[in-house]
Each structure stands twice: as structure tokens, then as C-alpha cells.
JSON list of C-alpha atoms in Angstrom, two decimals:
[
{"chain": "A", "resi": 5, "resn": "UNK", "atom": "CA", "xyz": [-55.17, 62.29, -18.18]},
{"chain": "A", "resi": 6, "resn": "UNK", "atom": "CA", "xyz": [-56.72, 62.89, -14.69]},
{"chain": "A", "resi": 7, "resn": "UNK", "atom": "CA", "xyz": [-56.12, 59.25, -13.81]},
{"chain": "A", "resi": 8, "resn": "UNK", "atom": "CA", "xyz": [-52.39, 59.70, -14.51]},
{"chain": "A", "resi": 9, "resn": "UNK", "atom": "CA", "xyz": [-52.11, 62.98, -12.60]},
{"chain": "A", "resi": 10, "resn": "UNK", "atom": "CA", "xyz": [-53.93, 61.79, -9.47]},
{"chain": "A", "resi": 11, "resn": "UNK", "atom": "CA", "xyz": [-51.15, 59.44, -8.24]},
{"chain": "A", "resi": 12, "resn": "UNK", "atom": "CA", "xyz": [-48.55, 62.11, -9.01]},
{"chain": "A", "resi": 13, "resn": "UNK", "atom": "CA", "xyz": [-50.46, 64.75, -7.03]},
{"chain": "A", "resi": 14, "resn": "UNK", "atom": "CA", "xyz": [-50.97, 62.34, -4.14]},
{"chain": "A", "resi": 15, "resn": "UNK", "atom": "CA", "xyz": [-47.23, 61.71, -4.06]},
{"chain": "A", "resi": 16, "resn": "UNK", "atom": "CA", "xyz": [-46.11, 65.34, -4.48]},
{"chain": "A", "resi": 17, "resn": "UNK", "atom": "CA", "xyz": [-48.56, 67.34, -2.34]},
{"chain": "A", "resi": 18, "resn": "UNK", "atom": "CA", "xyz": [-47.54, 65.95, 1.06]},
{"chain": "A", "resi": 19, "resn": "UNK", "atom": "CA", "xyz": [-43.86, 66.59, 0.37]},
{"chain": "A", "resi": 20, "resn": "UNK", "atom": "CA", "xyz": [-44.51, 70.09, -0.93]},
{"chain": "A", "resi": 21, "resn": "UNK", "atom": "CA", "xyz": [-46.25, 71.07, 2.32]},
{"chain": "A", "resi": 22, "resn": "UNK", "atom": "CA", "xyz": [-43.36, 69.58, 4.31]},
{"chain": "A", "resi": 23, "resn": "UNK", "atom": "CA", "xyz": [-40.96, 71.64, 2.26]},
{"chain": "A", "resi": 24, "resn": "UNK", "atom": "CA", "xyz": [-43.01, 74.76, 2.95]},
{"chain": "A", "resi": 25, "resn": "UNK", "atom": "CA", "xyz": [-42.97, 74.07, 6.69]},
{"chain": "A", "resi": 26, "resn": "UNK", "atom": "CA", "xyz": [-39.22, 73.53, 6.69]},
{"chain": "A", "resi": 27, "resn": "UNK", "atom": "CA", "xyz": [-38.54, 76.83, 4.94]},
{"chain": "A", "resi": 28, "resn": "UNK", "atom": "CA", "xyz": [-40.46, 78.88, 7.50]},
{"chain": "A", "resi": 29, "resn": "UNK", "atom": "CA", "xyz": [-38.08, 81.49, 8.95]},
{"chain": "A", "resi": 30, "resn": "UNK", "atom": "CA", "xyz": [-37.07, 80.95, 12.57]},
{"chain": "A", "resi": 31, "resn": "UNK", "atom": "CA", "xyz": [-38.78, 83.05, 15.22]},
{"chain": "A", "resi": 32, "resn": "UNK", "atom": "CA", "xyz": [-37.10, 86.27, 16.25]},
{"chain": "A", "resi": 33, "resn": "UNK", "atom": "CA", "xyz": [-36.07, 86.79, 19.88]},
{"chain": "A", "resi": 34, "resn": "UNK", "atom": "CA", "xyz": [-39.08, 89.08, 20.30]},
{"chain": "A", "resi": 35, "resn": "UNK", "atom": "CA", "xyz": [-41.45, 86.45, 18.88]},
{"chain": "A", "resi": 36, "resn": "UNK", "atom": "CA", "xyz": [-40.00, 83.78, 21.20]},
{"chain": "A", "resi": 37, "resn": "UNK", "atom": "CA", "xyz": [-40.48, 86.13, 24.17]},
{"chain": "A", "resi": 38, "resn": "UNK", "atom": "CA", "xyz": [-44.09, 86.77, 23.17]},
{"chain": "A", "resi": 39, "resn": "UNK", "atom": "CA", "xyz": [-44.73, 83.06, 22.72]},
{"chain": "A", "resi": 40, "resn": "UNK", "atom": "CA", "xyz": [-43.19, 82.33, 26.14]},
{"chain": "A", "resi": 41, "resn": "UNK", "atom": "CA", "xyz": [-45.39, 84.92, 27.83]},
{"chain": "A", "resi": 42, "resn": "UNK", "atom": "CA", "xyz": [-48.45, 83.57, 25.99]},
{"chain": "A", "resi": 43, "resn": "UNK", "atom": "CA", "xyz": [-47.60, 80.01, 27.11]},
{"chain": "A", "resi": 44, "resn": "UNK", "atom": "CA", "xyz": [-47.21, 81.19, 30.72]},
{"chain": "A", "resi": 45, "resn": "UNK", "atom": "CA", "xyz": [-50.66, 82.76, 30.51]},
{"chain": "A", "resi": 46, "resn": "UNK", "atom": "CA", "xyz": [-52.17, 79.62, 28.95]},
{"chain": "A", "resi": 47, "resn": "UNK", "atom": "CA", "xyz": [-50.47, 76.89, 31.00]},
{"chain": "A", "resi": 48, "resn": "UNK", "atom": "CA", "xyz": [-49.18, 78.40, 34.26]},
{"chain": "A", "resi": 49, "resn": "UNK", "atom": "CA", "xyz": [-51.14, 81.51, 35.22]},
{"chain": "A", "resi": 50, "resn": "UNK", "atom": "CA", "xyz": [-54.32, 79.61, 36.05]},
{"chain": "A", "resi": 51, "resn": "UNK", "atom": "CA", "xyz": [-52.71, 78.22, 39.20]},
{"chain": "A", "resi": 52, "resn": "UNK", "atom": "CA", "xyz": [-49.64, 80.40, 39.79]},
{"chain": "A", "resi": 53, "resn": "UNK", "atom": "CA", "xyz": [-51.48, 83.68, 39.09]},
{"chain": "A", "resi": 54, "resn": "UNK", "atom": "CA", "xyz": [-50.75, 86.55, 36.69]},
{"chain": "A", "resi": 55, "resn": "UNK", "atom": "CA", "xyz": [-47.61, 87.65, 38.54]},
{"chain": "A", "resi": 56, "resn": "UNK", "atom": "CA", "xyz": [-46.59, 84.27, 39.97]},
{"chain": "A", "resi": 57, "resn": "UNK", "atom": "CA", "xyz": [-48.21, 84.95, 43.34]},
{"chain": "A", "resi": 58, "resn": "UNK", "atom": "CA", "xyz": [-49.68, 81.43, 43.64]},
{"chain": "A", "resi": 59, "resn": "UNK", "atom": "CA", "xyz": [-53.14, 80.49, 44.79]},
{"chain": "A", "resi": 60, "resn": "UNK", "atom": "CA", "xyz": [-54.18, 78.32, 47.72]},
{"chain": "A", "resi": 61, "resn": "UNK", "atom": "CA", "xyz": [-51.73, 75.41, 47.91]},
{"chain": "A", "resi": 62, "resn": "UNK", "atom": "CA", "xyz": [-49.95, 76.35, 44.66]},
{"chain": "A", "resi": 63, "resn": "UNK", "atom": "CA", "xyz": [-46.49, 77.76, 45.41]},
{"chain": "A", "resi": 64, "resn": "UNK", "atom": "CA", "xyz": [-45.88, 81.43, 44.79]},
{"chain": "A", "resi": 65, "resn": "UNK", "atom": "CA", "xyz": [-43.01, 82.20, 42.45]},
{"chain": "A", "resi": 66, "resn": "UNK", "atom": "CA", "xyz": [-42.95, 86.00, 42.49]},
{"chain": "A", "resi": 67, "resn": "UNK", "atom": "CA", "xyz": [-39.66, 87.19, 43.95]},
{"chain": "A", "resi": 68, "resn": "UNK", "atom": "CA", "xyz": [-38.79, 83.64, 45.00]},
{"chain": "A", "resi": 69, "resn": "UNK", "atom": "CA", "xyz": [-38.47, 81.23, 42.07]},
{"chain": "A", "resi": 70, "resn": "UNK", "atom": "CA", "xyz": [-34.89, 82.33, 41.34]},
{"chain": "A", "resi": 71, "resn": "UNK", "atom": "CA", "xyz": [-33.72, 80.76, 44.62]},
{"chain": "A", "resi": 72, "resn": "UNK", "atom": "CA", "xyz": [-34.28, 77.33, 43.06]},
{"chain": "A", "resi": 73, "resn": "UNK", "atom": "CA", "xyz": [-31.62, 78.16, 40.47]},
{"chain": "A", "resi": 74, "resn": "UNK", "atom": "CA", "xyz": [-28.93, 78.53, 43.11]},
{"chain": "A", "resi": 75, "resn": "UNK", "atom": "CA", "xyz": [-28.31, 74.78, 43.28]},
{"chain": "A", "resi": 76, "resn": "UNK", "atom": "CA", "xyz": [-28.67, 71.89, 40.84]},
{"chain": "A", "resi": 77, "resn": "UNK", "atom": "CA", "xyz": [-31.53, 70.03, 42.53]},
{"chain": "A", "resi": 78, "resn": "UNK", "atom": "CA", "xyz": [-33.60, 73.21, 42.60]},
{"chain": "A", "resi": 79, "resn": "UNK", "atom": "CA", "xyz": [-32.84, 74.03, 38.98]},
{"chain": "A", "resi": 80, "resn": "UNK", "atom": "CA", "xyz": [-33.87, 70.50, 37.98]},
{"chain": "A", "resi": 81, "resn": "UNK", "atom": "CA", "xyz": [-37.03, 70.75, 40.11]},
{"chain": "A", "resi": 82, "resn": "UNK", "atom": "CA", "xyz": [-38.41, 73.64, 38.04]},
{"chain": "A", "resi": 83, "resn": "UNK", "atom": "CA", "xyz": [-38.34, 71.40, 34.96]},
{"chain": "A", "resi": 84, "resn": "UNK", "atom": "CA", "xyz": [-39.38, 68.16, 36.65]},
{"chain": "A", "resi": 85, "resn": "UNK", "atom": "CA", "xyz": [-42.34, 69.46, 38.65]},
{"chain": "A", "resi": 86, "resn": "UNK", "atom": "CA", "xyz": [-45.47, 67.93, 37.05]},
{"chain": "A", "resi": 87, "resn": "UNK", "atom": "CA", "xyz": [-46.83, 71.22, 35.72]},
{"chain": "A", "resi": 88, "resn": "UNK", "atom": "CA", "xyz": [-43.64, 71.70, 33.70]},
{"chain": "A", "resi": 89, "resn": "UNK", "atom": "CA", "xyz": [-42.67, 68.14, 32.81]},
{"chain": "A", "resi": 90, "resn": "UNK", "atom": "CA", "xyz": [-46.19, 67.25, 31.69]},
{"chain": "A", "resi": 91, "resn": "UNK", "atom": "CA", "xyz": [-47.08, 70.57, 30.05]},
{"chain": "A", "resi": 92, "resn": "UNK", "atom": "CA", "xyz": [-48.65, 70.39, 26.61]},
{"chain": "A", "resi": 93, "resn": "UNK", "atom": "CA", "xyz": [-45.65, 72.26, 25.21]},
{"chain": "A", "resi": 94, "resn": "UNK", "atom": "CA", "xyz": [-42.78, 70.95, 23.14]},
{"chain": "A", "resi": 95, "resn": "UNK", "atom": "CA", "xyz": [-39.28, 71.12, 24.60]},
{"chain": "A", "resi": 96, "resn": "UNK", "atom": "CA", "xyz": [-38.47, 74.42, 22.89]},
{"chain": "A", "resi": 97, "resn": "UNK", "atom": "CA", "xyz": [-41.68, 76.07, 24.11]},
{"chain": "A", "resi": 98, "resn": "UNK", "atom": "CA", "xyz": [-41.20, 74.79, 27.66]},
{"chain": "A", "resi": 99, "resn": "UNK", "atom": "CA", "xyz": [-37.62, 76.07, 27.67]},
{"chain": "A", "resi": 100, "resn": "UNK", "atom": "CA", "xyz": [-38.82, 79.49, 26.55]},
{"chain": "A", "resi": 101, "resn": "UNK", "atom": "CA", "xyz": [-41.57, 79.52, 29.19]},
{"chain": "A", "resi": 102, "resn": "UNK", "atom": "CA", "xyz": [-39.20, 78.51, 32.00]},
{"chain": "A", "resi": 103, "resn": "UNK", "atom": "CA", "xyz": [-36.67, 81.16, 31.00]},
{"chain": "A", "resi": 104, "resn": "UNK", "atom": "CA", "xyz": [-39.46, 83.74, 30.75]},
{"chain": "A", "resi": 105, "resn": "UNK", "atom": "CA", "xyz": [-40.71, 82.85, 34.23]},
{"chain": "A", "resi": 106, "resn": "UNK", "atom": "CA", "xyz": [-37.24, 83.07, 35.70]},
{"chain": "A", "resi": 107, "resn": "UNK", "atom": "CA", "xyz": [-36.39, 86.36, 34.00]},
{"chain": "A", "resi": 108, "resn": "UNK", "atom": "CA", "xyz": [-39.74, 88.05, 34.67]},
{"chain": "A", "resi": 109, "resn": "UNK", "atom": "CA", "xyz": [-40.93, 86.68, 38.00]},
{"chain": "A", "resi": 110, "resn": "UNK", "atom": "CA", "xyz": [-37.77, 86.00, 40.05]},
{"chain": "A", "resi": 111, "resn": "UNK", "atom": "CA", "xyz": [-37.16, 89.59, 41.08]},
{"chain": "A", "resi": 112, "resn": "UNK", "atom": "CA", "xyz": [-34.18, 89.85, 43.43]},
{"chain": "A", "resi": 113, "resn": "UNK", "atom": "CA", "xyz": [-34.04, 86.07, 43.90]},
{"chain": "A", "resi": 114, "resn": "UNK", "atom": "CA", "xyz": [-32.50, 85.59, 40.42]},
{"chain": "A", "resi": 115, "resn": "UNK", "atom": "CA", "xyz": [-28.84, 84.59, 40.82]},
{"chain": "A", "resi": 116, "resn": "UNK", "atom": "CA", "xyz": [-26.31, 86.92, 39.17]},
{"chain": "A", "resi": 117, "resn": "UNK", "atom": "CA", "xyz": [-24.71, 83.96, 37.41]},
{"chain": "A", "resi": 118, "resn": "UNK", "atom": "CA", "xyz": [-28.00, 82.63, 36.02]},
{"chain": "A", "resi": 119, "resn": "UNK", "atom": "CA", "xyz": [-27.60, 80.57, 32.86]},
{"chain": "A", "resi": 120, "resn": "UNK", "atom": "CA", "xyz": [-30.78, 80.19, 30.79]},
{"chain": "A", "resi": 121, "resn": "UNK", "atom": "CA", "xyz": [-32.17, 76.70, 30.39]},
{"chain": "A", "resi": 122, "resn": "UNK", "atom": "CA", "xyz": [-31.30, 74.99, 27.11]},
{"chain": "A", "resi": 123, "resn": "UNK", "atom": "CA", "xyz": [-33.68, 72.92, 25.03]},
{"chain": "A", "resi": 124, "resn": "UNK", "atom": "CA", "xyz": [-31.41, 69.89, 25.49]},
{"chain": "A", "resi": 125, "resn": "UNK", "atom": "CA", "xyz": [-31.39, 70.28, 29.28]},
{"chain": "A", "resi": 126, "resn": "UNK", "atom": "CA", "xyz": [-35.18, 70.63, 29.46]},
{"chain": "A", "resi": 127, "resn": "UNK", "atom": "CA", "xyz": [-35.75, 67.70, 27.08]},
{"chain": "A", "resi": 128, "resn": "UNK", "atom": "CA", "xyz": [-33.62, 65.44, 29.27]},
{"chain": "A", "resi": 129, "resn": "UNK", "atom": "CA", "xyz": [-34.96, 66.56, 32.65]},
{"chain": "A", "resi": 130, "resn": "UNK", "atom": "CA", "xyz": [-38.64, 66.44, 31.77]},
{"chain": "A", "resi": 131, "resn": "UNK", "atom": "CA", "xyz": [-38.28, 62.72, 31.01]},
{"chain": "A", "resi": 132, "resn": "UNK", "atom": "CA", "xyz": [-38.00, 62.19, 34.78]},
{"chain": "A", "resi": 133, "resn": "UNK", "atom": "CA", "xyz": [-41.00, 64.03, 36.26]},
{"chain": "A", "resi": 134, "resn": "UNK", "atom": "CA", "xyz": [-41.44, 64.24, 40.02]},
{"chain": "A", "resi": 135, "resn": "UNK", "atom": "CA", "xyz": [-44.31, 62.23, 41.44]},
{"chain": "A", "resi": 136, "resn": "UNK", "atom": "CA", "xyz": [-44.02, 63.57, 44.99]},
{"chain": "A", "resi": 137, "resn": "UNK", "atom": "CA", "xyz": [-43.54, 67.22, 44.06]},
{"chain": "A", "resi": 138, "resn": "UNK", "atom": "CA", "xyz": [-44.80, 68.68, 47.36]},
{"chain": "A", "resi": 139, "resn": "UNK", "atom": "CA", "xyz": [-42.52, 66.47, 49.44]},
{"chain": "A", "resi": 140, "resn": "UNK", "atom": "CA", "xyz": [-39.57, 67.20, 47.18]},
{"chain": "A", "resi": 141, "resn": "UNK", "atom": "CA", "xyz": [-40.27, 70.94, 47.30]},
{"chain": "A", "resi": 142, "resn": "UNK", "atom": "CA", "xyz": [-40.42, 70.80, 51.09]},
{"chain": "A", "resi": 143, "resn": "UNK", "atom": "CA", "xyz": [-37.00, 69.12, 51.12]},
{"chain": "A", "resi": 144, "resn": "UNK", "atom": "CA", "xyz": [-35.58, 71.71, 48.71]},
{"chain": "A", "resi": 145, "resn": "UNK", "atom": "CA", "xyz": [-36.88, 74.57, 50.85]},
{"chain": "A", "resi": 146, "resn": "UNK", "atom": "CA", "xyz": [-35.26, 73.06, 53.94]},
{"chain": "A", "resi": 147, "resn": "UNK", "atom": "CA", "xyz": [-32.02, 72.65, 51.96]},
{"chain": "A", "resi": 148, "resn": "UNK", "atom": "CA", "xyz": [-32.23, 76.34, 50.96]},
{"chain": "A", "resi": 149, "resn": "UNK", "atom": "CA", "xyz": [-32.69, 77.27, 54.59]},
{"chain": "A", "resi": 150, "resn": "UNK", "atom": "CA", "xyz": [-29.70, 75.18, 55.72]},
{"chain": "A", "resi": 151, "resn": "UNK", "atom": "CA", "xyz": [-27.48, 76.56, 52.92]},
{"chain": "A", "resi": 152, "resn": "UNK", "atom": "CA", "xyz": [-28.42, 80.13, 53.82]},
{"chain": "A", "resi": 153, "resn": "UNK", "atom": "CA", "xyz": [-30.11, 80.75, 50.46]},
{"chain": "A", "resi": 154, "resn": "UNK", "atom": "CA", "xyz": [-33.27, 81.83, 52.27]},
{"chain": "A", "resi": 155, "resn": "UNK", "atom": "CA", "xyz": [-33.62, 83.11, 55.82]},
{"chain": "A", "resi": 156, "resn": "UNK", "atom": "CA", "xyz": [-37.05, 81.61, 56.52]},
{"chain": "A", "resi": 157, "resn": "UNK", "atom": "CA", "xyz": [-39.50, 79.19, 54.95]},
{"chain": "A", "resi": 158, "resn": "UNK", "atom": "CA", "xyz": [-42.26, 80.69, 52.79]},
{"chain": "A", "resi": 159, "resn": "UNK", "atom": "CA", "xyz": [-45.54, 81.35, 54.58]},
{"chain": "A", "resi": 160, "resn": "UNK", "atom": "CA", "xyz": [-47.50, 79.18, 52.14]},
{"chain": "A", "resi": 161, "resn": "UNK", "atom": "CA", "xyz": [-48.47, 75.71, 53.32]},
{"chain": "A", "resi": 162, "resn": "UNK", "atom": "CA", "xyz": [-45.88, 73.12, 52.40]},
{"chain": "A", "resi": 163, "resn": "UNK", "atom": "CA", "xyz": [-48.39, 70.25, 52.52]}
]
């Protein structure tokens, strides 16, 4: 009898656990927010600091990161910068983390017409990570200056 049940159990058990995983209820908005904050703490805070203030040559985000959302190349940059594009997060988690950063760290720099990142947008953009992130950031900051988005370049070294 055990010999006949063994193949059946081997065939059924993997699919039953898949079924259980698929029936898990989706996360609530509050749970997604908590996960996003947790992921910021785990994957971003080490370099960018608890409040996005940056450390050493790592750009500060606090009160500034929202300026990048005021034009397409800047919006794309936040996804394509190596720390985002190569993060050990799936597309949904990265999207949540980026939106959390923007909503919680931008301060007055957040544009009034801000549209949250979508999972599809993040999935597409992170496939093209920036390899010269410091040079690209320097160019974006100069573009912001020329467009009147910022009045002066940040004090941090641009490398």
C-alpha cells in the first residue's frame, strides 16, 4: 500500500503547496507601506542614511529626491541607478520602496503632479541599469539647474 501511495504523494504535495501560495490574500496598503519602509531600511539606509541624508559620496535624498521626478530622465534615473536596478528586491518590492522614498523623503521637492511608479514601469526601466551613475547624475543636476528646477547644485561632491 505504501509503495502505491508514495508516487501519488510525490505528485500531489508540490501542487498542493503551490495552491496554498496562490490563495494567500494580497497585502493591504498598510502592509505594503510597512514592507516598503522595511526594504528601505534593509537595502538603502546603509548608504543613504535613516532620513535620506546621504553619507560621504552617497547622494542625499532628503528634501531633494523629488526634483528628479520633474522630468523623465530624472524619474528614470531613480530606477536605473545601480542601487535600485540591482537591488535584491522583486519588481513589486522595488516599486513600493521607490514610492515610499519619494513620498517620505522628498519633502517640498515632491512635484504636485507626482504619479507613483508602477510595477510595469519599474520592471522595464531596471533592465537598463546605469553604469556611469555619478556622471549621469552630474548631467541631470546641471539639467535641473538650467531648467530652473533647482537654484544651485547640491553641496555634496559630484565626483
